[in-house]
Coordinates of C-alpha atoms in Angstrom, one line a residue:
M400 CA -15.5 3.6 -24.0
K401 CA -16.0 4.6 -20.4
S402 CA -14.5 7.9 -19.5
D403 CA -12.8 8.9 -16.3
K404 CA -15.3 11.6 -15.6
A405 CA -18.2 9.2 -16.0
R406 CA -17.3 7.2 -13.0
P407 CA -16.1 8.3 -9.5
Q408 CA -12.3 8.8 -9.4
P409 CA -10.2 8.2 -6.3
T410 CA -8.4 11.4 -5.4
A411 CA -5.4 9.7 -3.6
P412 CA -3.3 9.3 -6.7
R413 CA -3.2 13.0 -7.2
E414 CA -1.1 13.7 -4.1
A415 CA 2.5 12.7 -4.4
H416 CA 4.4 14.0 -1.5
P417 CA 3.8 13.1 2.2
Q418 CA 1.1 15.2 3.9
P419 CA 0.8 16.2 7.5
T420 CA -2.5 16.1 9.3
A421 CA -3.9 19.4 8.2
P422 CA -3.9 18.8 4.4
R423 CA -5.7 15.4 4.8
E424 CA -8.8 17.4 5.7
A425 CA -8.4 19.7 2.8
H426 CA -7.7 17.0 0.3
P427 CA -9.6 13.8 1.1
Q428 CA -7.7 10.8 -0.1
P429 CA -9.9 7.7 -0.4
T430 CA -7.8 4.6 -1.1
A431 CA -8.1 2.6 -4.2
P432 CA -10.7 -0.2 -4.3
R433 CA -7.9 -2.7 -3.7
E434 CA -7.0 -1.0 -0.4
A435 CA -10.6 -0.5 0.6
H436 CA -11.1 -4.1 1.4
P437 CA -8.8 -5.1 4.3
Q438 CA -8.5 -8.7 5.3
P439 CA -10.4 -9.5 8.4
T440 CA -7.4 -9.7 10.7
A441 CA -6.4 -7.7 13.7
P442 CA -3.5 -5.3 13.5
R443 CA -0.1 -7.0 13.9
E444 CA 0.5 -5.6 17.3
A445 CA -3.0 -6.7 18.5
R446 CA -2.8 -10.3 17.4
P447 CA -1.4 -13.0 19.5
R448 CA 2.3 -13.2 19.0
P449 CA 5.3 -15.1 20.3
D450 CA 6.7 -13.3 23.4
A451 CA 10.4 -12.5 22.9
T452 CA 10.8 -11.9 26.6
G453 CA 8.7 -14.8 27.8
G454 CA 5.6 -14.9 30.0
T455 CA 2.1 -13.6 29.7
P456 CA 1.1 -9.9 29.4
L457 CA 0.5 -9.8 33.1
R458 CA 4.0 -11.0 33.9
R459 CA 5.5 -8.7 31.4
V460 CA 3.7 -5.7 32.9
G461 CA 4.7 -6.9 36.4
R462 CA 8.4 -7.0 35.4
E463 CA 8.2 -3.5 34.2
A464 CA 6.2 -2.3 37.2
R465 CA 8.6 -3.5 39.9
P466 CA 11.4 -1.0 39.2
F467 CA 8.8 1.8 38.9
L468 CA 7.3 1.0 42.3
R469 CA 10.7 0.5 44.0
A470 CA 11.8 4.0 42.9
R471 CA 8.7 5.4 44.6
T472 CA 8.8 3.5 47.9
G473 CA 8.6 6.7 49.9
V474 CA 5.4 7.8 48.1
I475 CA 3.8 4.3 48.8
L476 CA 4.7 4.5 52.5
R477 CA 3.2 8.0 52.9
L478 CA 0.1 6.7 51.1
A479 CA -0.1 3.8 53.5
G480 CA 0.4 6.2 56.5
W481 CA -2.7 8.2 55.5
S482 CA -4.6 4.9 54.9
L483 CA -4.1 3.8 58.5
L484 CA -6.9 6.2 59.4
E485 CA -9.2 4.0 57.3
F486 CA -8.0 0.9 59.2
G487 CA -8.9 2.5 62.5
Q488 CA -12.3 3.6 61.2
T489 CA -13.1 0.0 60.0
F490 CA -11.9 -1.6 63.2
L491 CA -13.9 0.7 65.5
G492 CA -17.0 0.5 63.3
G493 CA -17.7 -3.2 64.1
Y494 CA -16.0 -3.4 67.5
G495 CA -17.9 -0.4 68.8
V496 CA -21.2 -2.0 67.8
A497 CA -20.3 -5.2 69.6
R498 CA -19.2 -3.4 72.8
A499 CA -22.3 -1.2 72.7
L500 CA -24.5 -4.3 72.8
D501 CA -22.6 -6.5 75.2
D502 CA -21.3 -3.9 77.7
G503 CA -24.1 -1.4 77.2
F504 CA -27.6 -2.1 76.1
L505 CA -27.8 -5.8 76.8
A506 CA -26.1 -5.3 80.2
G507 CA -28.6 -2.6 81.2
R508 CA -26.2 0.3 80.8
P509 CA -27.5 2.4 77.9
L510 CA -25.1 5.3 78.6
T511 CA -22.2 3.0 78.0
G512 CA -23.8 1.7 74.9
L513 CA -24.3 5.2 73.6
L514 CA -20.6 6.1 74.4
W515 CA -19.4 3.1 72.3
L516 CA -21.6 4.1 69.4
A517 CA -20.4 7.7 69.7
L518 CA -16.8 6.4 69.5
A519 CA -17.6 4.4 66.4
A520 CA -19.2 7.5 64.8
L521 CA -16.2 9.7 65.7
A522 CA -13.9 7.3 63.9
V523 CA -15.5 8.6 60.6
L524 CA -14.4 12.2 61.2
P525 CA -10.7 11.7 60.1
A526 CA -11.9 10.5 56.7
V527 CA -11.8 14.1 55.3
P528 CA -8.1 14.8 56.0
A529 CA -7.3 11.2 55.2
A530 CA -8.9 11.6 51.7
R531 CA -7.0 14.8 51.1
G532 CA -3.7 13.2 52.1
V533 CA -4.4 10.1 50.0
F534 CA -5.1 12.1 46.8
G535 CA -2.1 14.3 47.4
R536 CA 0.2 11.3 47.4
L537 CA -1.8 9.6 44.6
A538 CA -0.7 12.3 42.1
D539 CA 3.0 11.5 42.9
L540 CA 2.3 7.9 42.0
V541 CA 0.1 8.4 38.9
E542 CA 1.5 11.3 36.9
P543 CA 5.0 9.8 36.6
L544 CA 3.4 6.7 35.0
R545 CA 1.6 8.7 32.4
D546 CA 4.6 10.9 31.6
G547 CA 6.9 7.9 31.3
L548 CA 4.4 6.1 28.9
V549 CA 4.2 9.2 26.7
R550 CA 7.9 9.5 26.5
R551 CA 8.2 5.9 25.6
A552 CA 5.6 6.2 22.8
V553 CA 7.2 9.4 21.4
S554 CA 10.6 7.8 21.4
R555 CA 9.3 4.7 19.6
A556 CA 7.6 6.9 17.0
L557 CA 10.7 9.0 16.4
S558 CA 12.8 5.9 16.1
G559 CA 10.4 4.5 13.6
A560 CA 10.4 7.7 11.6
L561 CA 14.2 7.8 11.5
A562 CA 14.3 4.1 10.4
H563 CA 11.6 4.7 7.8
P564 CA 11.7 8.3 6.8
S565 CA 9.3 7.8 3.9
G566 CA 6.6 6.3 6.0
D567 CA 3.7 7.8 7.9
V568 CA 3.8 8.3 11.7
S569 CA 2.4 5.2 13.3
T570 CA -1.3 5.5 14.3
R571 CA -0.5 3.2 17.2
S572 CA 2.0 5.7 18.5
L573 CA -0.4 8.5 18.2
S574 CA -3.1 6.5 20.0
Q575 CA -0.6 5.7 22.8
V576 CA 0.4 9.3 23.3
T577 CA -3.3 10.4 23.5
H578 CA -6.0 7.9 24.2
Q579 CA -4.1 4.9 25.6
S580 CA -1.9 6.9 28.0
E581 CA -5.0 8.5 29.5
I582 CA -6.6 5.0 29.9
A583 CA -3.4 3.9 31.7
R584 CA -3.4 7.0 33.9
D585 CA -7.1 6.8 34.9
G586 CA -7.0 3.0 35.3
W587 CA -3.8 3.1 37.4
A588 CA -5.3 5.8 39.7
G589 CA -8.5 3.8 40.2
L590 CA -6.6 0.6 40.8
V591 CA -4.4 2.2 43.4
L592 CA -7.3 3.8 45.3
T593 CA -9.4 0.6 45.3
L594 CA -6.5 -1.7 46.2
R595 CA -5.4 0.7 49.0
S596 CA -9.0 0.8 50.4
F597 CA -9.4 -2.9 50.2
V598 CA -6.1 -3.7 52.0
F599 CA -6.7 -1.4 55.0
T600 CA -10.4 -2.1 55.2
A601 CA -9.9 -5.9 55.1
A602 CA -7.1 -5.6 57.7
G603 CA -9.3 -3.6 60.0
A604 CA -12.2 -6.1 59.6
V605 CA -10.0 -9.1 60.1
T606 CA -8.4 -7.6 63.2
G607 CA -11.8 -6.8 64.6
L608 CA -13.1 -10.3 64.0
L609 CA -10.0 -11.7 65.7
A610 CA -10.6 -9.3 68.6
L611 CA -14.2 -10.4 69.0
S612 CA -13.6 -14.2 68.7
P613 CA -11.0 -16.2 66.7
A614 CA -13.8 -18.7 65.9
L615 CA -15.4 -16.2 63.6
L616 CA -12.4 -16.4 61.2
L617 CA -13.1 -20.2 60.8
I618 CA -16.5 -19.3 59.4
V619 CA -15.6 -16.2 57.4
L620 CA -12.2 -16.9 55.8
P621 CA -12.9 -20.1 53.8
P622 CA -15.5 -18.5 51.4
L623 CA -13.4 -15.4 51.1
A624 CA -10.4 -17.5 50.2
L625 CA -12.4 -19.6 47.7
G626 CA -14.0 -16.6 46.0
A627 CA -10.6 -14.8 45.8
A628 CA -9.0 -17.9 44.3
L629 CA -11.8 -18.2 41.8
F630 CA -11.5 -14.6 40.9
L631 CA -7.7 -14.6 40.6
G632 CA -8.0 -17.6 38.3
T633 CA -10.2 -15.5 35.9
L634 CA -7.7 -12.7 35.6
P635 CA -5.3 -14.1 32.9
P636 CA -8.1 -15.4 30.6
M637 CA -10.0 -12.1 31.2
A638 CA -6.9 -10.1 30.1
A639 CA -6.5 -12.3 27.0
R640 CA -10.2 -11.9 26.1
Q641 CA -10.0 -8.2 26.7
R642 CA -7.0 -8.0 24.4
D643 CA -8.8 -10.1 21.7
Y644 CA -11.8 -7.8 22.0
L645 CA -9.7 -4.7 21.6
A646 CA -7.9 -6.2 18.6
A647 CA -11.2 -7.1 16.9
D648 CA -12.6 -3.6 17.7
E649 CA -9.5 -1.9 16.2
A650 CA -9.7 -4.1 13.1
Y651 CA -13.4 -3.2 12.5
A652 CA -12.8 0.5 13.2
A653 CA -9.9 0.6 10.8
H654 CA -12.0 -1.2 8.2
A655 CA -14.9 1.1 8.7
G656 CA -12.6 4.2 8.4
R657 CA -11.3 3.0 5.1
L658 CA -14.7 2.3 3.8
A659 CA -16.0 5.8 4.7
A660 CA -13.3 7.3 2.5
S661 CA -13.8 4.8 -0.4
V662 CA -17.5 4.5 -1.0
R663 CA -17.3 5.9 -4.5
D664 CA -14.4 3.6 -5.4
I665 CA -16.2 0.6 -4.1
A666 CA -19.3 1.4 -6.1
A667 CA -17.2 2.1 -9.2
A668 CA -15.4 -1.2 -8.9
G669 CA -18.6 -3.2 -8.3
A670 CA -17.1 -4.5 -5.0
A671 CA -20.1 -3.9 -2.7
G672 CA -20.7 -7.6 -2.2
R673 CA -17.1 -8.3 -1.2
T674 CA -17.1 -5.3 1.1
V675 CA -20.3 -6.4 2.9
A676 CA -18.9 -9.9 3.3
E677 CA -15.7 -8.7 4.9
S678 CA -17.6 -6.3 7.1
R679 CA -19.7 -9.2 8.3
T680 CA -16.6 -11.3 9.0
L681 CA -15.0 -8.5 11.1
A682 CA -18.3 -7.8 12.9
G683 CA -18.6 -11.5 13.6
A684 CA -15.1 -11.7 15.0
Q685 CA -15.9 -8.7 17.3
L686 CA -19.2 -10.4 18.4
A687 CA -17.4 -13.7 19.2
A688 CA -14.7 -11.8 21.2
S689 CA -17.4 -9.9 23.2
R690 CA -19.3 -13.1 23.9
S691 CA -16.2 -14.8 25.2
L692 CA -15.4 -11.9 27.4
A693 CA -19.0 -12.0 28.7
R694 CA -18.7 -15.7 29.6
W695 CA -15.6 -15.0 31.7
S696 CA -17.4 -12.0 33.2
A697 CA -20.1 -14.4 34.4
V698 CA -17.4 -16.4 36.2
R699 CA -16.3 -13.2 37.9
V700 CA -19.9 -12.6 39.1
L701 CA -19.9 -16.0 40.7
A702 CA -16.6 -15.2 42.4
L703 CA -18.1 -11.9 43.7
A704 CA -21.1 -13.9 45.1
V705 CA -18.9 -16.3 46.9
C706 CA -16.8 -13.5 48.5
G707 CA -19.6 -11.1 49.2
R708 CA -22.7 -13.1 49.9
F709 CA -21.5 -16.4 51.4
P710 CA -19.7 -15.2 54.5
P711 CA -22.7 -13.4 56.1
L712 CA -25.0 -16.4 55.2
L713 CA -22.6 -18.9 56.7
L714 CA -22.2 -16.7 59.8
L715 CA -26.0 -16.7 60.3
L716 CA -26.2 -20.5 59.7
A717 CA -23.4 -21.0 62.3
A718 CA -24.9 -18.5 64.8
P719 CA -26.5 -21.1 67.1
W720 CA -23.3 -23.2 67.3
L721 CA -21.2 -20.0 67.9
L722 CA -23.6 -18.8 70.7
R723 CA -23.5 -22.1 72.4
N724 CA -19.7 -22.0 72.4
G725 CA -19.4 -18.7 74.1
L726 CA -19.9 -16.1 71.3
T727 CA -21.8 -13.1 72.7
P728 CA -24.8 -11.6 70.8
G729 CA -22.9 -8.3 70.5
A730 CA -19.9 -10.1 68.9
L731 CA -22.3 -11.7 66.4
V732 CA -23.8 -8.4 65.4
G733 CA -20.4 -6.8 65.3
A734 CA -19.2 -9.6 63.0
L735 CA -22.2 -9.1 60.7
T736 CA -21.4 -5.4 60.7
Y737 CA -17.8 -6.1 59.5
L738 CA -19.0 -8.4 56.8
T739 CA -21.9 -6.3 55.4
Q740 CA -20.6 -2.8 55.9
A741 CA -16.8 -3.2 55.3
L742 CA -15.6 -6.5 53.8
A743 CA -18.4 -7.1 51.3
P744 CA -18.3 -3.6 49.7
A745 CA -14.4 -3.6 49.7
V746 CA -14.3 -7.0 48.0
Q747 CA -16.9 -6.1 45.5
A748 CA -15.2 -2.8 44.6
L749 CA -11.8 -4.6 44.2
M750 CA -13.1 -7.4 42.0
T751 CA -15.1 -5.0 39.9
M752 CA -12.1 -2.8 39.4
L753 CA -9.7 -5.7 38.6
G754 CA -12.2 -7.3 36.3
T755 CA -12.9 -4.3 34.2
V756 CA -10.4 -1.5 34.6
G757 CA -7.6 -3.8 35.6
G758 CA -7.9 -6.0 32.6
R759 CA -8.0 -3.0 30.3
L760 CA -5.0 -1.5 32.1
V761 CA -2.9 -4.7 31.7
V762 CA -3.7 -4.8 28.0
V763 CA -2.9 -1.1 27.4
L764 CA 0.4 -1.3 29.5
D765 CA 1.4 -4.4 27.5
R766 CA 1.1 -2.3 24.3
F767 CA 3.6 0.1 25.7
T768 CA 6.0 -2.5 27.2
D769 CA 5.8 -5.3 24.6
A770 CA 9.0 -6.2 22.7
P771 CA 8.7 -6.3 18.9
P772 CA 7.8 -9.7 17.5
P773 CA 10.6 -11.8 16.4
P774 CA 11.2 -11.8 12.6
A775 CA 9.5 -14.4 10.6
E776 CA 12.6 -14.9 8.6
D777 CA 16.2 -14.0 8.6
P778 CA 16.7 -10.2 8.7
P779 CA 17.7 -8.7 5.3
P780 CA 21.3 -7.8 4.8
P781 CA 22.2 -4.1 5.4
A782 CA 21.1 -1.8 2.7
R783 CA 23.8 -0.7 0.3
V784 CA 23.8 2.6 -1.5
A785 CA 22.4 2.0 -5.0
A786 CA 24.7 2.7 -7.8
P787 CA 23.6 5.5 -10.1
P788 CA 21.8 4.3 -13.2
P789 CA 23.9 4.0 -16.4
R790 CA 24.1 7.1 -18.6
G791 CA 21.2 7.3 -21.0
T792 CA 18.8 5.2 -18.8
P793 CA 15.2 6.5 -19.1
V794 CA 13.9 8.1 -16.0
A795 CA 10.6 6.3 -16.3
E796 CA 9.2 3.5 -18.4
L797 CA 5.7 1.9 -18.9
H798 CA 5.8 -1.6 -20.3
E799 CA 2.4 -3.0 -21.5
V800 CA 0.7 -1.2 -18.6
T801 CA -3.0 -1.8 -18.1
F802 CA -5.1 -0.2 -15.4
A803 CA -8.8 -0.7 -14.6
Y804 CA -10.9 0.4 -11.5
G805 CA -12.1 -3.1 -10.6
P806 CA -12.3 -6.6 -12.1
G807 CA -15.4 -5.8 -14.2
A808 CA -14.5 -2.2 -15.2
H809 CA -13.3 -1.1 -18.7
P810 CA -9.6 -0.5 -18.7
V811 CA -8.5 3.2 -18.5
L812 CA -5.0 2.2 -19.7
D813 CA -4.7 -0.7 -22.1
R814 CA -1.2 -2.2 -22.7
L815 CA 0.4 1.2 -22.8
S816 CA 4.1 1.3 -23.4
L817 CA 5.9 4.6 -22.9
T818 CA 9.5 5.7 -22.4
I819 CA 10.5 9.1 -20.9
G820 CA 14.1 10.2 -21.3
A821 CA 16.1 11.7 -18.5
D822 CA 15.8 15.3 -19.9
E823 CA 12.6 14.9 -21.9
H824 CA 9.6 17.3 -21.9
L825 CA 6.4 15.3 -22.6
A826 CA 2.9 16.8 -22.7
V827 CA -0.3 14.6 -22.2
V828 CA -3.5 15.9 -23.8
G829 CA -6.9 14.4 -24.3
P830 CA -10.6 15.1 -23.7
S831 CA -12.0 15.3 -20.2
G832 CA -12.1 11.8 -18.7
S833 CA -9.7 10.2 -21.1
G834 CA -7.4 8.9 -18.4
K835 CA -4.7 11.6 -18.1
S836 CA -4.8 11.8 -14.3
T837 CA -4.8 8.0 -14.1
L838 CA -1.7 7.9 -16.2
A839 CA -0.1 10.5 -14.0
A840 CA -0.9 8.5 -10.9
V841 CA 0.4 5.2 -12.4
L842 CA 3.6 7.0 -13.7
A843 CA 4.1 8.5 -10.2
G844 CA 3.7 5.2 -8.5
T845 CA 0.6 6.2 -6.4
E846 CA -1.5 3.7 -8.3
R847 CA -0.5 0.1 -9.1
P848 CA -1.2 -1.1 -12.6
T849 CA -3.4 -4.1 -13.0
G850 CA -1.1 -5.4 -15.6
G851 CA 2.4 -4.6 -17.0
A852 CA 5.3 -2.9 -15.2
V853 CA 6.4 0.6 -14.3
R854 CA 10.1 1.3 -13.9
W855 CA 12.0 4.3 -12.6
R856 CA 15.6 4.7 -13.8
G857 CA 15.7 1.0 -14.9
R858 CA 14.4 -0.4 -11.6
P859 CA 10.9 -1.5 -10.5
V860 CA 8.9 1.2 -8.7
R861 CA 9.5 1.2 -4.9
P862 CA 7.7 3.5 -2.4
A863 CA 11.0 4.1 -0.6
D864 CA 12.4 5.7 -3.8
A865 CA 9.4 7.9 -4.4
T866 CA 10.6 11.2 -2.8
S867 CA 14.0 10.9 -4.4
V868 CA 12.7 10.1 -8.0
R869 CA 9.6 12.0 -8.6
V870 CA 7.2 14.8 -7.5
L871 CA 3.6 14.9 -8.6
L872 CA 1.8 18.2 -8.4
P873 CA -2.0 18.0 -8.6
Q874 CA -4.4 20.7 -9.8
H875 CA -5.4 21.6 -6.2
A876 CA -2.2 22.9 -4.7
Y877 CA -1.5 22.2 -1.0
V878 CA -0.4 25.2 1.1
F879 CA -0.3 25.0 4.9
S880 CA -0.5 27.6 7.6
G881 CA 3.1 28.7 8.4
S882 CA 5.8 30.9 7.0
L883 CA 6.3 31.2 3.2
R884 CA 9.8 29.9 3.7
D885 CA 8.6 26.7 5.3
N886 CA 6.0 26.2 2.5
L887 CA 8.6 26.6 -0.2
R888 CA 11.1 24.3 1.6
Y889 CA 8.6 21.6 2.3
L890 CA 10.2 19.1 -0.1
R891 CA 13.8 20.4 0.5
P892 CA 14.3 21.7 4.0
D893 CA 18.0 22.6 3.3
A894 CA 17.2 25.1 0.5
R895 CA 19.2 28.3 1.0
D896 CA 17.8 31.8 0.6
R897 CA 19.7 32.5 -2.6
E898 CA 18.3 29.4 -4.1
I899 CA 14.8 30.5 -3.1
A900 CA 15.5 34.0 -4.6
A901 CA 16.6 32.4 -7.9
M902 CA 13.5 30.2 -8.0
A903 CA 11.2 33.2 -7.3
D904 CA 12.8 35.1 -10.2
A905 CA 12.5 32.1 -12.5
L906 CA 8.8 31.3 -11.7
G907 CA 7.6 34.9 -11.1
L908 CA 6.9 34.7 -7.3
D909 CA 8.3 38.2 -6.8
A910 CA 4.9 39.8 -6.7
L911 CA 3.6 37.4 -4.0
L912 CA 6.8 37.8 -2.0
S913 CA 6.5 41.6 -2.1
R914 CA 2.9 41.5 -1.0
L915 CA 3.6 39.2 1.9
G916 CA 6.7 41.2 2.9
S917 CA 9.3 38.5 3.5
L918 CA 10.0 34.8 3.4
D919 CA 9.2 34.6 7.1
A920 CA 5.8 36.2 6.7
D921 CA 2.9 33.9 7.8
V922 CA 0.9 32.4 5.0
E923 CA -2.9 32.0 5.5
P924 CA -4.1 29.6 2.8
D925 CA -7.6 31.1 2.7
R926 CA -6.1 34.5 1.9
L927 CA -4.3 33.2 -1.2
S928 CA -5.9 32.9 -4.6
Q929 CA -5.9 29.5 -6.4
G930 CA -3.2 30.9 -8.7
E931 CA -1.0 32.0 -5.8
R932 CA -1.3 28.6 -4.2
Q933 CA -0.2 26.9 -7.4
L934 CA 2.8 29.2 -7.6
V935 CA 3.8 28.2 -4.1
A936 CA 3.5 24.5 -5.0
L937 CA 5.5 25.1 -8.2
G938 CA 8.2 26.9 -6.3
R939 CA 8.4 23.9 -3.9
A940 CA 8.8 21.5 -6.7
Y941 CA 11.4 23.7 -8.5
L942 CA 13.6 23.7 -5.3
A943 CA 13.3 19.9 -5.1
A944 CA 14.4 19.5 -8.7
P945 CA 13.5 15.8 -8.9
P946 CA 14.6 13.6 -11.8
L947 CA 10.9 13.3 -12.8
L948 CA 8.4 16.1 -12.3
I949 CA 4.7 15.5 -13.2
L950 CA 2.4 18.5 -13.4
D951 CA -1.2 17.2 -13.4
E952 CA -2.9 20.5 -14.5
A953 CA -0.8 22.1 -11.8
T954 CA -0.8 25.5 -13.8
S955 CA -4.5 25.5 -14.6
R956 CA -5.2 28.6 -12.3
L957 CA -2.4 30.7 -13.9
D958 CA -2.8 33.0 -16.7
P959 CA -1.1 32.0 -20.0
A960 CA 1.9 34.2 -19.5
A961 CA 2.6 32.9 -16.0
E962 CA 2.0 29.3 -17.2
T963 CA 4.5 29.8 -20.0
R964 CA 7.1 31.2 -17.7
A965 CA 6.7 28.3 -15.2
E966 CA 6.9 25.6 -17.8
L967 CA 9.9 27.1 -19.5
A968 CA 11.6 27.4 -16.1
F969 CA 11.0 23.7 -15.4
A970 CA 12.0 22.7 -18.8
A971 CA 15.4 24.4 -18.2
L972 CA 16.1 22.2 -15.1
P973 CA 17.9 18.9 -15.4
G974 CA 15.3 16.1 -15.3
A975 CA 12.2 15.0 -17.1
L976 CA 9.0 17.0 -17.2
V977 CA 5.6 15.5 -17.8
V978 CA 2.8 18.1 -18.2
V979 CA -0.9 17.0 -18.2
A980 CA -1.9 20.0 -20.4
H981 CA -5.1 21.9 -20.3
R982 CA -4.1 24.4 -23.0
L983 CA -2.6 23.6 -26.4
S984 CA 0.3 26.0 -25.8
S985 CA 1.6 23.5 -23.2
A986 CA 1.6 20.8 -25.8
R987 CA 3.4 23.0 -28.3
R988 CA 6.2 23.7 -25.9
A989 CA 6.9 20.0 -25.3
G990 CA 9.3 17.8 -27.3
R991 CA 6.7 15.1 -27.6
T992 CA 2.9 14.9 -27.0
L993 CA 0.9 11.9 -25.9
V994 CA -2.7 12.1 -27.1
M995 CA -5.1 10.0 -24.9
D996 CA -8.6 8.8 -25.9
G997 CA -9.1 6.3 -23.2
P998 CA -7.2 3.0 -24.0
R999 CA -6.3 4.5 -27.5
T1000 CA -3.2 6.6 -27.4
Q1001 CA -0.9 8.1 -30.0
C1002 CA 2.5 9.8 -29.4
G1003 CA 4.6 12.1 -31.5
T1004 CA 5.7 15.7 -32.1
P1005 CA 3.0 18.4 -32.5
G1006 CA 3.7 18.5 -36.3
E1007 CA 3.4 14.8 -36.6
L1008 CA 0.2 14.7 -34.6
L1009 CA -1.4 17.4 -36.7
R1010 CA -0.9 15.2 -39.8
S1011 CA -1.7 11.8 -38.3
C1012 CA -4.1 12.3 -35.4
A1013 CA -7.7 13.4 -35.9
L1014 CA -8.3 13.9 -32.2
Y1015 CA -5.3 16.2 -31.8
R1016 CA -6.6 18.3 -34.8
D1017 CA -10.0 18.4 -33.1
L1018 CA -8.4 19.5 -29.8
A1019 CA -6.4 22.1 -31.6
G1020 CA -9.5 23.6 -33.1
L1021 CA -11.3 23.5 -29.8
W1022 CA -8.5 25.1 -27.8
E1023 CA -7.8 28.1 -30.0
P1024 CA -8.1 30.9 -30.0
E1025 CA -10.6 31.4 -27.1
D1026 CA -8.8 29.3 -24.4
E1027 CA -5.4 30.6 -25.3
G1028 CA -6.3 34.0 -23.9
R1029 CA -8.4 33.0 -21.0
G1030 CA -6.8 32.4 -17.6
I1031 CA -7.8 32.7 -14.0
R1032 CA -6.2 35.5 -12.0
S1033 CA -3.3 34.9 -9.8
T1034 CA -4.0 38.0 -7.6
P1035 CA -5.4 37.5 -4.1
P1036 CA -9.2 37.6 -3.6
P1037 CA -10.7 40.6 -2.0
S1038 CA -10.9 40.6 1.8
P1039 CA -14.3 39.6 3.1
V1040 CA -16.3 42.6 4.4

């Protein structure tokens, strides 16, 4: 028979109540092998979905953006006012060069030429105050976007928490509040700056070309229009490919995160081959998405070449015809200056921004603005308050339950049937590795049996019922930094002080309470002994008073007298008590005792087991008298020097 201790055990089943972030670090919870192998699909919100509002992500984001921009028309106008200085700088840059040549150096008047060049150079000086004014107005346009997105994500997370109080906070909402909102903020700021610069630079260059010779526009505008049309045509597919890539990346990251926490379980279940195959599938999906994105990026490079390289080349090819038809040499050089020093850099910056940051920005904003997908089927009818179970209904039942850690593993539980009455006190004993903790996890609903059925109060186990039916306390008690009152009321926030005082008297928390000073005293988990932590966790469960309380060696750090006091206090409460015992005295206090030896089990009263169960007699001989008098102190450890 294969024992529990002989193979790696997942620790997740030992934690029964919801945990905030901090305890996840203190109590790693690898998932069961079943959960460690996700299907190679993207998260629901990242997969292509029917649009309840109609339109592509770009159109959805555009609809949301219009009222935001209309509300900030004044900010946009002030931003445009400061950008007019950039328009003047661009216009004088090419026009001054043209006049310097035609009216100055080529006409034999070098002083005039130098004055025109000086004027073009002086046009650069207002760039410093212009940049200061632009960035001042930019904050008024960018920060409200980030704040609004964070408010929306938090509201959505709170609404989900209210609708599903037993569920965890959505990792998508957390990512939106932190990482995705910053992506949106930085992307929006970069897009505004680049788009503003392009608009006023292009306007200055086109105005200058028109002032030099209208014929220049016949040469310059066609390749610009062609490249712009080609680039704009790539935006929707680029956004879709960017979304697919992010979805594949999120799916692979989630898969890798689960694997990192489940390596021992995968090895124990013999599922390494399946895990490698699924990892390869997810990696292949991510590679295919990145290649598709790269192909559309190549089209974007072609559009950049058409916009940035073709206009100067066409202008040089058409130079003889233009000069024969009245274009001056200075105007030709000024036009080249506009194209190479102003238009080409502005077009390249805009297309690069739209093709990289712009696509990511659309995808991220669509995550904030998307409507929930339509239901795949008719919505369920409104939930009705469940009628209380009939009088005498067992609080928990195991019917032919089998559990094994993997298809090829020996069963830890083998067709075990067990009934626990509403007010019963049951002890579970057995040698180390016999499956006691596994039984506690299956009984608590944190592990699904591979065969058979588990029922709570006559109904199949449902995660939504967990916090109202049972509490599972593991050996390693969870205590968080905060007041003692908050720690004790963790499972029942509405507990009153007189109830806490009665609990402290029943369980023996008076010494700890006196040492800390009051219920509002701050608790530092590292300054509590293991026994004190267990007392705090026991007090928390006592206040919750669930119909089913499972103590999985939750008193192992208490001395025998404190353990006896705690178990008697719990036995006096209404509800069933299941104790995974580590001392024989715990079994003697129970009405019934379940002896586990792997798949072989035997249940009865202590007297019956002494007569009929050899393993129980062996355990009784091993446990007394030495272990009965040995306990671990529940006083705090000495302060470090």
